[in-house]
Amino acid sequence: MWDKRIVFMIMLGLLTCTAVNGADSTDSIKIKINDEVFDVKLEDNSAARELVKALEKENVTVNASEYGGFEKVGDLGFSLPTSDENINTAPGDLVLYQGNQISLFYDSHSWSYTKLGKIDNVDSNHLKEVLGSGDVTIVLSLK
């Protein structure tokens, strides 16, 4: 018979592997703009978790338009839970607006949003160049 300690250690190892692998898939996503791919570190909130659930089913494409000279904004195609608060955005911030639109900032602004995440190690000049001056297609994915 198996010793109870050995069975316990095997089970603990399996649980640890599952927890570590699960954590990796939910704390960041990819955002593709034209041919550039950026890593986005997600916030720990219900909106970000629901976004990940949607991305587990399929990538999300957002047709985003220029707004205000500081962001690109577009319809998400579905709603996410909101926890809006007045925040000062910075280049690389990805936020939820009105529950069903995302905004990607290349400059700063202050308004009431639900923060979804931020592009890792963002260079604001490079991001502004990639986003360009007109409409842009943004693809959100897990990989």
Coordinates of C-alpha atoms in Angstrom, one line a residue:
M1 CA 0.0 0.0 0.0
W2 CA 1.0 3.6 -0.6
D3 CA 2.3 5.4 2.5
K4 CA -0.1 8.3 3.3
R5 CA 2.8 10.7 3.4
I6 CA 3.8 9.8 -0.2
V7 CA 0.2 10.2 -1.5
F8 CA -0.1 13.6 0.4
M9 CA 3.2 14.8 -1.2
I10 CA 2.0 13.8 -4.7
M11 CA -1.3 15.5 -4.2
L12 CA 0.3 18.7 -2.8
G13 CA 2.7 18.8 -5.8
L14 CA -0.2 18.5 -8.3
L15 CA -2.1 21.3 -6.6
T16 CA 1.0 23.5 -6.6
C17 CA 1.5 23.0 -10.3
T18 CA -2.1 23.7 -11.0
A19 CA -2.1 26.9 -8.9
V20 CA 1.1 28.2 -10.5
N21 CA -0.1 27.5 -14.1
G22 CA -3.5 29.0 -13.4
A23 CA -1.9 32.2 -12.0
D24 CA 0.2 32.7 -15.1
S25 CA -2.7 32.7 -17.4
T26 CA -4.7 35.4 -15.6
D27 CA -2.3 38.1 -14.6
S28 CA -1.4 39.3 -18.1
I29 CA -2.7 39.4 -21.6
K30 CA -1.4 40.4 -25.0
I31 CA -2.4 43.4 -27.0
K32 CA -1.7 43.6 -30.7
I33 CA -1.7 46.8 -32.6
N34 CA -0.8 46.5 -36.3
D35 CA 2.2 44.2 -36.1
E36 CA 3.3 45.2 -32.6
V37 CA 2.5 43.0 -29.6
F38 CA 2.6 44.3 -26.1
D39 CA 2.3 42.6 -22.7
V40 CA -0.4 44.0 -20.4
K41 CA -0.2 43.4 -16.7
L42 CA -3.8 43.1 -15.5
E43 CA -5.3 44.7 -12.4
D44 CA -6.8 42.4 -9.7
N45 CA -10.4 43.2 -10.2
S46 CA -13.6 41.6 -11.4
A47 CA -13.5 43.4 -14.8
A48 CA -10.0 42.1 -15.6
R49 CA -11.0 38.6 -14.5
E50 CA -14.1 38.6 -16.7
L51 CA -12.0 39.9 -19.6
V52 CA -9.7 36.9 -19.2
K53 CA -12.7 34.6 -19.2
A54 CA -13.9 36.1 -22.5
L55 CA -10.4 35.8 -24.0
E56 CA -10.3 32.1 -23.0
K57 CA -13.1 31.6 -25.5
E58 CA -11.6 33.8 -28.3
N59 CA -9.5 36.8 -29.1
V60 CA -11.3 40.2 -28.9
T61 CA -10.9 42.7 -31.7
V62 CA -11.7 46.3 -31.0
N63 CA -11.9 49.0 -33.7
A64 CA -10.7 52.0 -31.8
S65 CA -10.9 55.6 -32.8
E66 CA -8.9 58.7 -31.8
Y67 CA -10.4 60.6 -28.9
G68 CA -9.1 63.8 -27.3
G69 CA -5.5 63.6 -28.4
F70 CA -4.6 61.2 -25.6
E71 CA -6.4 57.9 -26.2
K72 CA -7.8 55.3 -28.6
V73 CA -11.3 54.1 -27.6
G74 CA -13.5 51.4 -29.1
D75 CA -16.5 49.1 -28.4
L76 CA -15.6 45.9 -26.7
G77 CA -18.6 44.1 -28.1
F78 CA -19.8 43.0 -24.6
S79 CA -20.0 44.4 -21.1
L80 CA -17.7 43.9 -18.1
P81 CA -18.4 44.7 -14.5
T82 CA -17.4 48.2 -13.5
S83 CA -15.7 49.6 -10.4
D84 CA -15.2 53.1 -11.7
E85 CA -13.1 55.6 -9.8
N86 CA -11.5 58.9 -10.8
I87 CA -8.0 58.0 -11.9
N88 CA -5.1 59.8 -13.6
T89 CA -4.2 57.7 -16.6
A90 CA -0.7 57.4 -18.1
P91 CA 0.7 56.1 -21.4
G92 CA 0.0 52.4 -21.7
D93 CA -3.0 52.3 -19.4
L94 CA -5.9 50.1 -20.6
V95 CA -9.2 51.0 -19.0
L96 CA -12.9 50.2 -19.2
Y97 CA -15.2 53.0 -20.0
Q98 CA -19.0 52.8 -19.5
G99 CA -18.7 49.0 -19.0
N100 CA -18.4 48.2 -22.7
Q101 CA -15.7 50.3 -24.2
I102 CA -11.9 50.1 -23.8
S103 CA -9.5 52.9 -23.9
L104 CA -5.8 52.6 -24.5
F105 CA -3.9 55.8 -23.5
Y106 CA -0.8 57.1 -25.1
D107 CA -0.9 60.3 -23.0
S108 CA -2.4 61.3 -19.6
H109 CA -6.0 62.1 -18.7
S110 CA -8.2 62.2 -15.6
W111 CA -11.7 60.7 -15.6
S112 CA -13.8 58.0 -14.0
Y113 CA -12.7 54.5 -15.3
T114 CA -12.3 50.9 -14.3
K115 CA -8.6 50.2 -14.8
L116 CA -8.0 46.9 -16.6
G117 CA -4.2 47.0 -16.8
K118 CA -1.1 48.6 -18.1
I119 CA 1.3 47.8 -20.9
D120 CA 4.6 46.5 -19.4
N121 CA 7.7 48.7 -19.9
V122 CA 5.8 51.1 -22.2
D123 CA 7.7 53.7 -24.1
S124 CA 5.2 56.5 -24.6
N125 CA 6.7 57.8 -27.8
H126 CA 6.8 54.3 -29.4
L127 CA 3.3 53.6 -28.3
K128 CA 2.0 56.9 -29.8
E129 CA 3.9 56.1 -33.0
V130 CA 2.3 52.5 -33.2
L131 CA -1.2 53.9 -32.5
G132 CA -0.8 56.5 -35.2
S133 CA -3.2 59.5 -35.7
G134 CA -6.3 57.7 -37.0
D135 CA -8.4 54.7 -36.3
V136 CA -6.6 51.5 -35.3
T137 CA -7.5 47.8 -34.8
I138 CA -6.6 46.4 -31.4
V139 CA -6.6 42.7 -30.7
L140 CA -6.7 41.4 -27.2
S141 CA -5.5 37.8 -26.5
L142 CA -4.1 35.5 -24.0
K143 CA -1.2 34.4 -26.2

